[in-house]
Amino acid sequence: MAVDADTVRKIAFLSRLKVDDDKINDAENEFNKILDWIEQLNEVNTDNVEPLESVNDEHLKLRDDVVTEGNQRDEILANAPLSEYGYFVVPKVIE
């Protein structure tokens, strides 16, 4: 399977990425390298390989969920540069 310039444009459109016209050929080459690498991976014989759930044999040790030191809104907001009505005040980022 090979990717052409039209496919790169379609992928860019669907993923909402802006790819300049002078970069289309570079992206096409990168996609084709990735697909070639995947084809090489498909050639690996994995018939006698057990599926792997985790690289660690140990199970995670769970701890009890314990709520500690709750209801400290005022102490937390005391560290904020600016607060109002019990909330952090931050600059507007969307115009």
mmCIF file as gemmi writes it, N, C-alpha and C atoms, coordinates in Angstrom:
data_model
loop_
_atom_site.group_PDB
_atom_site.id
_atom_site.type_symbol
_atom_site.label_atom_id
_atom_site.label_alt_id
_atom_site.label_comp_id
_atom_site.label_asym_id
_atom_site.label_entity_id
_atom_site.label_seq_id
_atom_site.pdbx_PDB_ins_code
_atom_site.Cartn_x
_atom_site.Cartn_y
_atom_site.Cartn_z
_atom_site.occupancy
_atom_site.B_iso_or_equiv
_atom_site.pdbx_formal_charge
_atom_site.auth_seq_id
_atom_site.auth_asym_id
_atom_site.pdbx_PDB_model_num
ATOM 1 N N . MET Axp A 1 ? 0.851 -1.178 0 1 0 ? 1 A 1
ATOM 2 C CA . MET Axp A 1 ? 0 0 0 1 0 ? 1 A 1
ATOM 3 C C . MET Axp A 1 ? 0.891 1.235 0 1 0 ? 1 A 1
ATOM 4 N N . ALA Axp A 2 ? 0.611 2.152 -0.876 1 0 ? 2 A 1
ATOM 5 C CA . ALA Axp A 2 ? 1.391 3.38 -0.964 1 0 ? 2 A 1
ATOM 6 C C . ALA Axp A 2 ? 0.452 4.582 -0.837 1 0 ? 2 A 1
ATOM 7 N N . VAL Axp A 3 ? 0.978 5.63 -0.272 1 0 ? 3 A 1
ATOM 8 C CA . VAL Axp A 3 ? 0.226 6.861 -0.078 1 0 ? 3 A 1
ATOM 9 C C . VAL Axp A 3 ? 0.659 7.854 -1.14 1 0 ? 3 A 1
ATOM 10 N N . ASP Axp A 4 ? -0.317 8.516 -1.771 1 0 ? 4 A 1
ATOM 11 C CA . ASP Axp A 4 ? 0.006 9.554 -2.746 1 0 ? 4 A 1
ATOM 12 C C . ASP Axp A 4 ? -0.328 10.93 -2.175 1 0 ? 4 A 1
ATOM 13 N N . ALA Axp A 5 ? -0.069 11.966 -2.938 1 0 ? 5 A 1
ATOM 14 C CA . ALA Axp A 5 ? -0.263 13.337 -2.46 1 0 ? 5 A 1
ATOM 15 C C . ALA Axp A 5 ? -1.728 13.617 -2.127 1 0 ? 5 A 1
ATOM 16 N N . ASP Axp A 6 ? -2.655 13.069 -2.918 1 0 ? 6 A 1
ATOM 17 C CA . ASP Axp A 6 ? -4.079 13.286 -2.646 1 0 ? 6 A 1
ATOM 18 C C . ASP Axp A 6 ? -4.483 12.652 -1.32 1 0 ? 6 A 1
ATOM 19 N N . THR Axp A 7 ? -3.929 11.473 -1.022 1 0 ? 7 A 1
ATOM 20 C CA . THR Axp A 7 ? -4.232 10.806 0.246 1 0 ? 7 A 1
ATOM 21 C C . THR Axp A 7 ? -3.685 11.608 1.409 1 0 ? 7 A 1
ATOM 22 N N . VAL Axp A 8 ? -2.497 12.198 1.243 1 0 ? 8 A 1
ATOM 23 C CA . VAL Axp A 8 ? -1.917 13.029 2.304 1 0 ? 8 A 1
ATOM 24 C C . VAL Axp A 8 ? -2.821 14.229 2.569 1 0 ? 8 A 1
ATOM 25 N N . ARG Axp A 9 ? -3.32 14.844 1.51 1 0 ? 9 A 1
ATOM 26 C CA . ARG Axp A 9 ? -4.223 15.989 1.684 1 0 ? 9 A 1
ATOM 27 C C . ARG Axp A 9 ? -5.506 15.569 2.408 1 0 ? 9 A 1
ATOM 28 N N . LYS Axp A 10 ? -6.034 14.384 2.056 1 0 ? 10 A 1
ATOM 29 C CA . LYS Axp A 10 ? -7.261 13.895 2.688 1 0 ? 10 A 1
ATOM 30 C C . LYS Axp A 10 ? -7.014 13.598 4.165 1 0 ? 10 A 1
ATOM 31 N N . ILE Axp A 11 ? -5.891 12.952 4.48 1 0 ? 11 A 1
ATOM 32 C CA . ILE Axp A 11 ? -5.556 12.666 5.88 1 0 ? 11 A 1
ATOM 33 C C . ILE Axp A 11 ? -5.388 13.962 6.661 1 0 ? 11 A 1
ATOM 34 N N . ALA Axp A 12 ? -4.726 14.937 6.063 1 0 ? 12 A 1
ATOM 35 C CA . ALA Axp A 12 ? -4.536 16.23 6.722 1 0 ? 12 A 1
ATOM 36 C C . ALA Axp A 12 ? -5.878 16.907 6.977 1 0 ? 12 A 1
ATOM 37 N N . PHE Axp A 13 ? -6.777 16.836 6.013 1 0 ? 13 A 1
ATOM 38 C CA . PHE Axp A 13 ? -8.1 17.442 6.175 1 0 ? 13 A 1
ATOM 39 C C . PHE Axp A 13 ? -8.875 16.749 7.29 1 0 ? 13 A 1
ATOM 40 N N . LEU Axp A 14 ? -8.884 15.41 7.281 1 0 ? 14 A 1
ATOM 41 C CA . LEU Axp A 14 ? -9.647 14.658 8.273 1 0 ? 14 A 1
ATOM 42 C C . LEU Axp A 14 ? -9.091 14.839 9.683 1 0 ? 14 A 1
ATOM 43 N N . SER Axp A 15 ? -7.774 15.018 9.787 1 0 ? 15 A 1
ATOM 44 C CA . SER Axp A 15 ? -7.173 15.186 11.112 1 0 ? 15 A 1
ATOM 45 C C . SER Axp A 15 ? -7.051 16.651 11.5 1 0 ? 15 A 1
ATOM 46 N N . ARG Axp A 16 ? -7.579 17.523 10.663 1 0 ? 16 A 1
ATOM 47 C CA . ARG Axp A 16 ? -7.576 18.967 10.925 1 0 ? 16 A 1
ATOM 48 C C . ARG Axp A 16 ? -6.162 19.516 11.092 1 0 ? 16 A 1
ATOM 49 N N . LEU Axp A 17 ? -5.246 19.02 10.248 1 0 ? 17 A 1
ATOM 50 C CA . LEU Axp A 17 ? -3.871 19.505 10.252 1 0 ? 17 A 1
ATOM 51 C C . LEU Axp A 17 ? -3.631 20.35 9.021 1 0 ? 17 A 1
ATOM 52 N N . LYS Axp A 18 ? -2.856 21.401 9.196 1 0 ? 18 A 1
ATOM 53 C CA . LYS Axp A 18 ? -2.494 22.227 8.056 1 0 ? 18 A 1
ATOM 54 C C . LYS Axp A 18 ? -1.141 21.746 7.537 1 0 ? 18 A 1
ATOM 55 N N . VAL Axp A 19 ? -1.139 21.227 6.319 1 0 ? 19 A 1
ATOM 56 C CA . VAL Axp A 19 ? 0.095 20.788 5.679 1 0 ? 19 A 1
ATOM 57 C C . VAL Axp A 19 ? 0.289 21.667 4.449 1 0 ? 19 A 1
ATOM 58 N N . ASP Axp A 20 ? 1.347 22.458 4.452 1 0 ? 20 A 1
ATOM 59 C CA . ASP Axp A 20 ? 1.628 23.34 3.327 1 0 ? 20 A 1
ATOM 60 C C . ASP Axp A 20 ? 1.937 22.521 2.081 1 0 ? 20 A 1
ATOM 61 N N . ASP Axp A 21 ? 1.668 23.116 0.921 1 0 ? 21 A 1
ATOM 62 C CA . ASP Axp A 21 ? 1.88 22.401 -0.343 1 0 ? 21 A 1
ATOM 63 C C . ASP Axp A 21 ? 3.331 21.968 -0.531 1 0 ? 21 A 1
ATOM 64 N N . ASP Axp A 22 ? 4.271 22.76 -0.021 1 0 ? 22 A 1
ATOM 65 C CA . ASP Axp A 22 ? 5.677 22.38 -0.187 1 0 ? 22 A 1
ATOM 66 C C . ASP Axp A 22 ? 6.086 21.244 0.76 1 0 ? 22 A 1
ATOM 67 N N . LYS Axp A 23 ? 5.23 20.903 1.718 1 0 ? 23 A 1
ATOM 68 C CA . LYS Axp A 23 ? 5.516 19.815 2.66 1 0 ? 23 A 1
ATOM 69 C C . LYS Axp A 23 ? 4.762 18.523 2.324 1 0 ? 23 A 1
ATOM 70 N N . ILE Axp A 24 ? 3.916 18.546 1.299 1 0 ? 24 A 1
ATOM 71 C CA . ILE Axp A 24 ? 3.124 17.372 0.944 1 0 ? 24 A 1
ATOM 72 C C . ILE Axp A 24 ? 4.032 16.199 0.561 1 0 ? 24 A 1
ATOM 73 N N . ASN Axp A 25 ? 5.056 16.453 -0.24 1 0 ? 25 A 1
ATOM 74 C CA . ASN Axp A 25 ? 5.95 15.372 -0.663 1 0 ? 25 A 1
ATOM 75 C C . ASN Axp A 25 ? 6.696 14.779 0.53 1 0 ? 25 A 1
ATOM 76 N N . ASP Axp A 26 ? 7.121 15.626 1.466 1 0 ? 26 A 1
ATOM 77 C CA . ASP Axp A 26 ? 7.799 15.123 2.668 1 0 ? 26 A 1
ATOM 78 C C . ASP Axp A 26 ? 6.864 14.248 3.49 1 0 ? 26 A 1
ATOM 79 N N . ALA Axp A 27 ? 5.615 14.693 3.651 1 0 ? 27 A 1
ATOM 80 C CA . ALA Axp A 27 ? 4.641 13.915 4.412 1 0 ? 27 A 1
ATOM 81 C C . ALA Axp A 27 ? 4.334 12.596 3.707 1 0 ? 27 A 1
ATOM 82 N N . GLU Axp A 28 ? 4.251 12.637 2.39 1 0 ? 28 A 1
ATOM 83 C CA . GLU Axp A 28 ? 4.011 11.417 1.611 1 0 ? 28 A 1
ATOM 84 C C . GLU Axp A 28 ? 5.136 10.404 1.833 1 0 ? 28 A 1
ATOM 85 N N . ASN Axp A 29 ? 6.371 10.875 1.806 1 0 ? 29 A 1
ATOM 86 C CA . ASN Axp A 29 ? 7.516 9.985 2.038 1 0 ? 29 A 1
ATOM 87 C C . ASN Axp A 29 ? 7.487 9.41 3.451 1 0 ? 29 A 1
ATOM 88 N N . GLU Axp A 30 ? 7.146 10.235 4.435 1 0 ? 30 A 1
ATOM 89 C CA . GLU Axp A 30 ? 7.077 9.758 5.816 1 0 ? 30 A 1
ATOM 90 C C . GLU Axp A 30 ? 5.985 8.703 5.986 1 0 ? 30 A 1
ATOM 91 N N . PHE Axp A 31 ? 4.811 8.953 5.406 1 0 ? 31 A 1
ATOM 92 C CA . PHE Axp A 31 ? 3.733 7.969 5.49 1 0 ? 31 A 1
ATOM 93 C C . PHE Axp A 31 ? 4.158 6.648 4.856 1 0 ? 31 A 1
ATOM 94 N N . ASN Axp A 32 ? 4.804 6.721 3.717 1 0 ? 32 A 1
ATOM 95 C CA . ASN Axp A 32 ? 5.221 5.498 3.032 1 0 ? 32 A 1
ATOM 96 C C . ASN Axp A 32 ? 6.297 4.756 3.828 1 0 ? 32 A 1
ATOM 97 N N . LYS Axp A 33 ? 7.189 5.478 4.494 1 0 ? 33 A 1
ATOM 98 C CA . LYS Axp A 33 ? 8.184 4.821 5.349 1 0 ? 33 A 1
ATOM 99 C C . LYS Axp A 33 ? 7.503 4.1 6.507 1 0 ? 33 A 1
ATOM 100 N N . ILE Axp A 34 ? 6.505 4.737 7.1 1 0 ? 34 A 1
ATOM 101 C CA . ILE Axp A 34 ? 5.773 4.125 8.21 1 0 ? 34 A 1
ATOM 102 C C . ILE Axp A 34 ? 5.059 2.864 7.737 1 0 ? 34 A 1
ATOM 103 N N . LEU Axp A 35 ? 4.405 2.943 6.58 1 0 ? 35 A 1
ATOM 104 C CA . LEU Axp A 35 ? 3.699 1.774 6.059 1 0 ? 35 A 1
ATOM 105 C C . LEU Axp A 35 ? 4.662 0.643 5.714 1 0 ? 35 A 1
ATOM 106 N N . ASP Axp A 36 ? 5.84 0.976 5.185 1 0 ? 36 A 1
ATOM 107 C CA . ASP Axp A 36 ? 6.856 -0.051 4.91 1 0 ? 36 A 1
ATOM 108 C C . ASP Axp A 36 ? 7.302 -0.717 6.196 1 0 ? 36 A 1
ATOM 109 N N . TRP Axp A 37 ? 7.483 0.053 7.238 1 0 ? 37 A 1
ATOM 110 C CA . TRP Axp A 37 ? 7.899 -0.503 8.525 1 0 ? 37 A 1
ATOM 111 C C . TRP Axp A 37 ? 6.823 -1.432 9.084 1 0 ? 37 A 1
ATOM 112 N N . ILE Axp A 38 ? 5.559 -1.046 8.931 1 0 ? 38 A 1
ATOM 113 C CA . ILE Axp A 38 ? 4.461 -1.898 9.383 1 0 ? 38 A 1
ATOM 114 C C . ILE Axp A 38 ? 4.444 -3.202 8.599 1 0 ? 38 A 1
ATOM 115 N N . GLU Axp A 39 ? 4.707 -3.138 7.319 1 0 ? 39 A 1
ATOM 116 C CA . GLU Axp A 39 ? 4.788 -4.362 6.507 1 0 ? 39 A 1
ATOM 117 C C . GLU Axp A 39 ? 5.907 -5.268 7.012 1 0 ? 39 A 1
ATOM 118 N N . GLN Axp A 40 ? 7.023 -4.692 7.413 1 0 ? 40 A 1
ATOM 119 C CA . GLN Axp A 40 ? 8.116 -5.498 7.965 1 0 ? 40 A 1
ATOM 120 C C . GLN Axp A 40 ? 7.673 -6.154 9.272 1 0 ? 40 A 1
ATOM 121 N N . LEU Axp A 41 ? 6.941 -5.443 10.097 1 0 ? 41 A 1
ATOM 122 C CA . LEU Axp A 41 ? 6.445 -6.025 11.344 1 0 ? 41 A 1
ATOM 123 C C . LEU Axp A 41 ? 5.466 -7.167 11.079 1 0 ? 41 A 1
ATOM 124 N N . ASN Axp A 42 ? 4.678 -7.06 10.027 1 0 ? 42 A 1
ATOM 125 C CA . ASN Axp A 42 ? 3.723 -8.115 9.698 1 0 ? 42 A 1
ATOM 126 C C . ASN Axp A 42 ? 4.421 -9.404 9.276 1 0 ? 42 A 1
ATOM 127 N N . GLU Axp A 43 ? 5.671 -9.314 8.835 1 0 ? 43 A 1
ATOM 128 C CA . GLU Axp A 43 ? 6.413 -10.5 8.407 1 0 ? 43 A 1
ATOM 129 C C . GLU Axp A 43 ? 7.007 -11.282 9.577 1 0 ? 43 A 1
ATOM 130 N N . VAL Axp A 44 ? 6.994 -10.727 10.782 1 0 ? 44 A 1
ATOM 131 C CA . VAL Axp A 44 ? 7.562 -11.402 11.943 1 0 ? 44 A 1
ATOM 132 C C . VAL Axp A 44 ? 6.656 -12.56 12.347 1 0 ? 44 A 1
ATOM 133 N N . ASN Axp A 45 ? 7.268 -13.725 12.565 1 0 ? 45 A 1
ATOM 134 C CA . ASN Axp A 45 ? 6.521 -14.911 12.967 1 0 ? 45 A 1
ATOM 135 C C . ASN Axp A 45 ? 6.215 -14.847 14.461 1 0 ? 45 A 1
ATOM 136 N N . THR Axp A 46 ? 4.948 -14.768 14.804 1 0 ? 46 A 1
ATOM 137 C CA . THR Axp A 46 ? 4.524 -14.689 16.207 1 0 ? 46 A 1
ATOM 138 C C . THR Axp A 46 ? 3.621 -15.86 16.585 1 0 ? 46 A 1
ATOM 139 N N . ASP Axp A 47 ? 3.771 -16.993 15.898 1 0 ? 47 A 1
ATOM 140 C CA . ASP Axp A 47 ? 2.884 -18.136 16.137 1 0 ? 47 A 1
ATOM 141 C C . ASP Axp A 47 ? 2.991 -18.674 17.554 1 0 ? 47 A 1
ATOM 142 N N . ASN Axp A 48 ? 4.191 -18.795 18.104 1 0 ? 48 A 1
ATOM 143 C CA . ASN Axp A 48 ? 4.381 -19.4 19.418 1 0 ? 48 A 1
ATOM 144 C C . ASN Axp A 48 ? 4.589 -18.366 20.524 1 0 ? 48 A 1
ATOM 145 N N . VAL Axp A 49 ? 4.128 -17.163 20.302 1 0 ? 49 A 1
ATOM 146 C CA . VAL Axp A 49 ? 4.31 -16.095 21.288 1 0 ? 49 A 1
ATOM 147 C C . VAL Axp A 49 ? 2.983 -15.872 22.014 1 0 ? 49 A 1
ATOM 148 N N . GLU Axp A 50 ? 3.053 -15.96 23.333 1 0 ? 50 A 1
ATOM 149 C CA . GLU Axp A 50 ? 1.859 -15.733 24.139 1 0 ? 50 A 1
ATOM 150 C C . GLU Axp A 50 ? 1.541 -14.237 24.183 1 0 ? 50 A 1
ATOM 151 N N . PRO Axp A 51 ? 0.256 -13.877 24.195 1 0 ? 51 A 1
ATOM 152 C CA . PRO Axp A 51 ? -0.091 -12.456 24.333 1 0 ? 51 A 1
ATOM 153 C C . PRO Axp A 51 ? 0.423 -11.901 25.653 1 0 ? 51 A 1
ATOM 154 N N . LEU Axp A 52 ? 0.848 -10.66 25.617 1 0 ? 52 A 1
ATOM 155 C CA . LEU Axp A 52 ? 1.444 -10.025 26.785 1 0 ? 52 A 1
ATOM 156 C C . LEU Axp A 52 ? 0.485 -8.99 27.35 1 0 ? 52 A 1
ATOM 157 N N . GLU Axp A 53 ? 0.178 -9.127 28.63 1 0 ? 53 A 1
ATOM 158 C CA . GLU Axp A 53 ? -0.678 -8.146 29.289 1 0 ? 53 A 1
ATOM 159 C C . GLU Axp A 53 ? 0.133 -7 29.849 1 0 ? 53 A 1
ATOM 160 N N . SER Axp A 54 ? 1.309 -7.319 30.384 1 0 ? 54 A 1
ATOM 161 C CA . SER Axp A 54 ? 2.148 -6.301 30.996 1 0 ? 54 A 1
ATOM 162 C C . SER Axp A 54 ? 3.593 -6.775 30.959 1 0 ? 54 A 1
ATOM 163 N N . VAL Axp A 55 ? 4.527 -5.842 30.931 1 0 ? 55 A 1
ATOM 164 C CA . VAL Axp A 55 ? 5.935 -6.213 30.963 1 0 ? 55 A 1
ATOM 165 C C . VAL Axp A 55 ? 6.384 -6.517 32.379 1 0 ? 55 A 1
ATOM 166 N N . ASN Axp A 56 ? 5.586 -6.161 33.363 1 0 ? 56 A 1
ATOM 167 C CA . ASN Axp A 56 ? 5.897 -6.43 34.766 1 0 ? 56 A 1
ATOM 168 C C . ASN Axp A 56 ? 5.122 -7.644 35.243 1 0 ? 56 A 1
ATOM 169 N N . ASP Axp A 57 ? 5.793 -8.533 35.963 1 0 ? 57 A 1
ATOM 170 C CA . ASP Axp A 57 ? 5.11 -9.69 36.53 1 0 ? 57 A 1
ATOM 171 C C . ASP Axp A 57 ? 4.424 -9.355 37.852 1 0 ? 57 A 1
ATOM 172 N N . GLU Axp A 58 ? 4.819 -8.265 38.457 1 0 ? 58 A 1
ATOM 173 C CA . GLU Axp A 58 ? 4.252 -7.89 39.745 1 0 ? 58 A 1
ATOM 174 C C . GLU Axp A 58 ? 2.905 -7.215 39.561 1 0 ? 58 A 1
ATOM 175 N N . HIS Axp A 59 ? 2.029 -7.462 40.509 1 0 ? 59 A 1
ATOM 176 C CA . HIS Axp A 59 ? 0.743 -6.777 40.512 1 0 ? 59 A 1
ATOM 177 C C . HIS Axp A 59 ? 0.876 -5.503 41.338 1 0 ? 59 A 1
ATOM 178 N N . LEU Axp A 60 ? 0.145 -4.495 40.943 1 0 ? 60 A 1
ATOM 179 C CA . LEU Axp A 60 ? 0.19 -3.242 41.687 1 0 ? 60 A 1
ATOM 180 C C . LEU Axp A 60 ? -0.449 -3.422 43.054 1 0 ? 60 A 1
ATOM 181 N N . LYS Axp A 61 ? 0.183 -2.861 44.044 1 0 ? 61 A 1
ATOM 182 C CA . LYS Axp A 61 ? -0.358 -2.916 45.393 1 0 ? 61 A 1
ATOM 183 C C . LYS Axp A 61 ? -1.361 -1.778 45.544 1 0 ? 61 A 1
ATOM 184 N N . LEU Axp A 62 ? -2.577 -2.141 45.895 1 0 ? 62 A 1
ATOM 185 C CA . LEU Axp A 62 ? -3.62 -1.139 46.035 1 0 ? 62 A 1
ATOM 186 C C . LEU Axp A 62 ? -3.669 -0.645 47.469 1 0 ? 62 A 1
ATOM 187 N N . ARG Axp A 63 ? -4.04 0.592 47.64 1 0 ? 63 A 1
ATOM 188 C CA . ARG Axp A 63 ? -4.195 1.148 48.971 1 0 ? 63 A 1
ATOM 189 C C . ARG Axp A 63 ? -5.652 1.524 49.152 1 0 ? 63 A 1
ATOM 190 N N . ASP Axp A 64 ? -6.056 1.636 50.389 1 0 ? 64 A 1
ATOM 191 C CA . ASP Axp A 64 ? -7.432 2.014 50.675 1 0 ? 64 A 1
ATOM 192 C C . ASP Axp A 64 ? -7.659 3.469 50.279 1 0 ? 64 A 1
ATOM 193 N N . ASP Axp A 65 ? -8.849 3.737 49.761 1 0 ? 65 A 1
ATOM 194 C CA . ASP Axp A 65 ? -9.24 5.107 49.469 1 0 ? 65 A 1
ATOM 195 C C . ASP Axp A 65 ? -9.681 5.76 50.768 1 0 ? 65 A 1
ATOM 196 N N . VAL Axp A 66 ? -8.888 6.697 51.234 1 0 ? 66 A 1
ATOM 197 C CA . VAL Axp A 66 ? -9.219 7.38 52.475 1 0 ? 66 A 1
ATOM 198 C C . VAL Axp A 66 ? -9.172 8.885 52.213 1 0 ? 66 A 1
ATOM 199 N N . VAL Axp A 67 ? -10.246 9.559 52.53 1 0 ? 67 A 1
ATOM 200 C CA . VAL Axp A 67 ? -10.292 11.007 52.364 1 0 ? 67 A 1
ATOM 201 C C . VAL Axp A 67 ? -9.621 11.634 53.576 1 0 ? 67 A 1
ATOM 202 N N . THR Axp A 68 ? -8.649 12.494 53.312 1 0 ? 68 A 1
ATOM 203 C CA . THR Axp A 68 ? -7.951 13.164 54.409 1 0 ? 68 A 1
ATOM 204 C C . THR Axp A 68 ? -7.907 14.659 54.145 1 0 ? 68 A 1
ATOM 205 N N . GLU Axp A 69 ? -7.969 15.413 55.179 1 0 ? 69 A 1
ATOM 206 C CA . GLU Axp A 69 ? -7.814 16.865 55.135 1 0 ? 69 A 1
ATOM 207 C C . GLU Axp A 69 ? -8.66 17.525 54.05 1 0 ? 69 A 1
ATOM 208 N N . GLY Axp A 70 ? -9.938 17.242 54.023 1 0 ? 70 A 1
ATOM 209 C CA . GLY Axp A 70 ? -10.817 17.867 53.053 1 0 ? 70 A 1
ATOM 210 C C . GLY Axp A 70 ? -11.28 19.232 53.534 1 0 ? 70 A 1
ATOM 211 N N . ASN Axp A 71 ? -12.09 19.862 52.728 1 0 ? 71 A 1
ATOM 212 C CA . ASN Axp A 71 ? -12.688 21.162 53.054 1 0 ? 71 A 1
ATOM 213 C C . ASN Axp A 71 ? -11.643 22.214 53.4 1 0 ? 71 A 1
ATOM 214 N N . GLN Axp A 72 ? -10.644 22.379 52.553 1 0 ? 72 A 1
ATOM 215 C CA . GLN Axp A 72 ? -9.601 23.38 52.776 1 0 ? 72 A 1
ATOM 216 C C . GLN Axp A 72 ? -9.6 24.428 51.668 1 0 ? 72 A 1
ATOM 217 N N . ARG Axp A 73 ? -10.778 24.762 51.175 1 0 ? 73 A 1
ATOM 218 C CA . ARG Axp A 73 ? -10.865 25.688 50.068 1 0 ? 73 A 1
ATOM 219 C C . ARG Axp A 73 ? -10.176 27.014 50.373 1 0 ? 73 A 1
ATOM 220 N N . ASP Axp A 74 ? -10.418 27.563 51.536 1 0 ? 74 A 1
ATOM 221 C CA . ASP Axp A 74 ? -9.844 28.871 51.855 1 0 ? 74 A 1
ATOM 222 C C . ASP Axp A 74 ? -8.326 28.817 51.946 1 0 ? 74 A 1
ATOM 223 N N . GLU Axp A 75 ? -7.783 27.743 52.516 1 0 ? 75 A 1
ATOM 224 C CA . GLU Axp A 75 ? -6.328 27.606 52.619 1 0 ? 75 A 1
ATOM 225 C C . GLU Axp A 75 ? -5.689 27.445 51.232 1 0 ? 75 A 1
ATOM 226 N N . ILE Axp A 76 ? -6.348 26.721 50.36 1 0 ? 76 A 1
ATOM 227 C CA . ILE Axp A 76 ? -5.827 26.523 49.001 1 0 ? 76 A 1
ATOM 228 C C . ILE Axp A 76 ? -5.897 27.823 48.225 1 0 ? 76 A 1
ATOM 229 N N . LEU Axp A 77 ? -7.026 28.519 48.304 1 0 ? 77 A 1
ATOM 230 C CA . LEU Axp A 77 ? -7.175 29.771 47.573 1 0 ? 77 A 1
ATOM 231 C C . LEU Axp A 77 ? -6.258 30.868 48.108 1 0 ? 77 A 1
ATOM 232 N N . ALA Axp A 78 ? -5.763 30.71 49.318 1 0 ? 78 A 1
ATOM 233 C CA . ALA Axp A 78 ? -4.831 31.7 49.871 1 0 ? 78 A 1
ATOM 234 C C . ALA Axp A 78 ? -3.521 31.71 49.085 1 0 ? 78 A 1
ATOM 235 N N . ASN Axp A 79 ? -3.185 30.613 48.412 1 0 ? 79 A 1
ATOM 236 C CA . ASN Axp A 79 ? -1.97 30.534 47.594 1 0 ? 79 A 1
ATOM 237 C C . ASN Axp A 79 ? -2.152 31.116 46.199 1 0 ? 79 A 1
ATOM 238 N N . ALA Axp A 80 ? -3.395 31.361 45.791 1 0 ? 80 A 1
ATOM 239 C CA . ALA Axp A 80 ? -3.668 31.843 44.442 1 0 ? 80 A 1
ATOM 240 C C . ALA Axp A 80 ? -3.337 33.317 44.33 1 0 ? 80 A 1
ATOM 241 N N . PRO Axp A 81 ? -2.784 33.741 43.191 1 0 ? 81 A 1
ATOM 242 C CA . PRO Axp A 81 ? -2.527 35.165 43.005 1 0 ? 81 A 1
ATOM 243 C C . PRO Axp A 81 ? -3.813 35.984 43.002 1 0 ? 81 A 1
ATOM 244 N N . LEU Axp A 82 ? -4.914 35.366 42.501 1 0 ? 82 A 1
ATOM 245 C CA . LEU Axp A 82 ? -6.181 36.087 42.431 1 0 ? 82 A 1
ATOM 246 C C . LEU Axp A 82 ? -7.322 35.073 42.545 1 0 ? 82 A 1
ATOM 247 N N . SER Axp A 83 ? -8.272 35.342 43.424 1 0 ? 83 A 1
ATOM 248 C CA . SER Axp A 83 ? -9.439 34.465 43.558 1 0 ? 83 A 1
ATOM 249 C C . SER Axp A 83 ? -10.668 35.329 43.767 1 0 ? 83 A 1
ATOM 250 N N . GLU Axp A 84 ? -11.838 34.727 43.41 1 0 ? 84 A 1
ATOM 251 C CA . GLU Axp A 84 ? -13.083 35.47 43.543 1 0 ? 84 A 1
ATOM 252 C C . GLU Axp A 84 ? -14.222 34.472 43.697 1 0 ? 84 A 1
ATOM 253 N N . TYR Axp A 85 ? -15.105 34.691 44.653 1 0 ? 85 A 1
ATOM 254 C CA . TYR Axp A 85 ? -16.27 33.843 44.907 1 0 ? 85 A 1
ATOM 255 C C . TYR Axp A 85 ? -15.883 32.382 45.132 1 0 ? 85 A 1
ATOM 256 N N . GLY Axp A 86 ? -14.721 32.133 45.734 1 0 ? 86 A 1
ATOM 257 C CA . GLY Axp A 86 ? -14.307 30.773 46.03 1 0 ? 86 A 1
ATOM 258 C C . GLY Axp A 86 ? -13.69 30.031 44.855 1 0 ? 86 A 1
ATOM 259 N N . TYR Axp A 87 ? -13.284 30.741 43.784 1 0 ? 87 A 1
ATOM 260 C CA . TYR Axp A 87 ? -12.683 30.126 42.606 1 0 ? 87 A 1
ATOM 261 C C . TYR Axp A 87 ? -11.383 30.84 42.258 1 0 ? 87 A 1
ATOM 262 N N . PHE Axp A 88 ? -10.498 30.141 41.536 1 0 ? 88 A 1
ATOM 263 C CA . PHE Axp A 88 ? -9.309 30.772 40.98 1 0 ? 88 A 1
ATOM 264 C C . PHE Axp A 88 ? -9.724 31.69 39.85 1 0 ? 88 A 1
ATOM 265 N N . VAL Axp A 89 ? -9.104 32.842 39.735 1 0 ? 89 A 1
ATOM 266 C CA . VAL Axp A 89 ? -9.343 33.757 38.626 1 0 ? 89 A 1
ATOM 267 C C . VAL Axp A 89 ? -8.135 33.649 37.703 1 0 ? 89 A 1
ATOM 268 N N . VAL Axp A 90 ? -8.398 33.334 36.433 1 0 ? 90 A 1
ATOM 269 C CA . VAL Axp A 90 ? -7.331 33.173 35.446 1 0 ? 90 A 1
ATOM 270 C C . VAL Axp A 90 ? -7.613 34.077 34.256 1 0 ? 90 A 1
ATOM 271 N N . PRO Axp A 91 ? -6.584 34.406 33.478 1 0 ? 91 A 1
ATOM 272 C CA . PRO Axp A 91 ? -6.818 35.241 32.303 1 0 ? 91 A 1
ATOM 273 C C . PRO Axp A 91 ? -7.67 34.522 31.253 1 0 ? 91 A 1
ATOM 274 N N . LYS Axp A 92 ? -8.432 35.272 30.523 1 0 ? 92 A 1
ATOM 275 C CA . LYS Axp A 92 ? -9.258 34.731 29.45 1 0 ? 92 A 1
ATOM 276 C C . LYS Axp A 92 ? -8.327 34.255 28.326 1 0 ? 92 A 1
ATOM 277 N N . VAL Axp A 93 ? -8.551 33.033 27.84 1 0 ? 93 A 1
ATOM 278 C CA . VAL Axp A 93 ? -7.679 32.502 26.779 1 0 ? 93 A 1
ATOM 279 C C . VAL Axp A 93 ? -8.405 32.355 25.459 1 0 ? 93 A 1
ATOM 280 N N . ILE Axp A 94 ? -9.724 32.456 25.446 1 0 ? 94 A 1
ATOM 281 C CA . ILE Axp A 94 ? -10.496 32.334 24.214 1 0 ? 94 A 1
ATOM 282 C C . ILE Axp A 94 ? -11.132 33.672 23.937 1 0 ? 94 A 1
ATOM 283 N N . GLU Axp A 95 ? -10.957 34.133 22.72 1 0 ? 95 A 1
ATOM 284 C CA . GLU Axp A 95 ? -11.504 35.442 22.348 1 0 ? 95 A 1
ATOM 285 C C . GLU Axp A 95 ? -12.854 35.278 21.692 1 0 ? 95 A 1
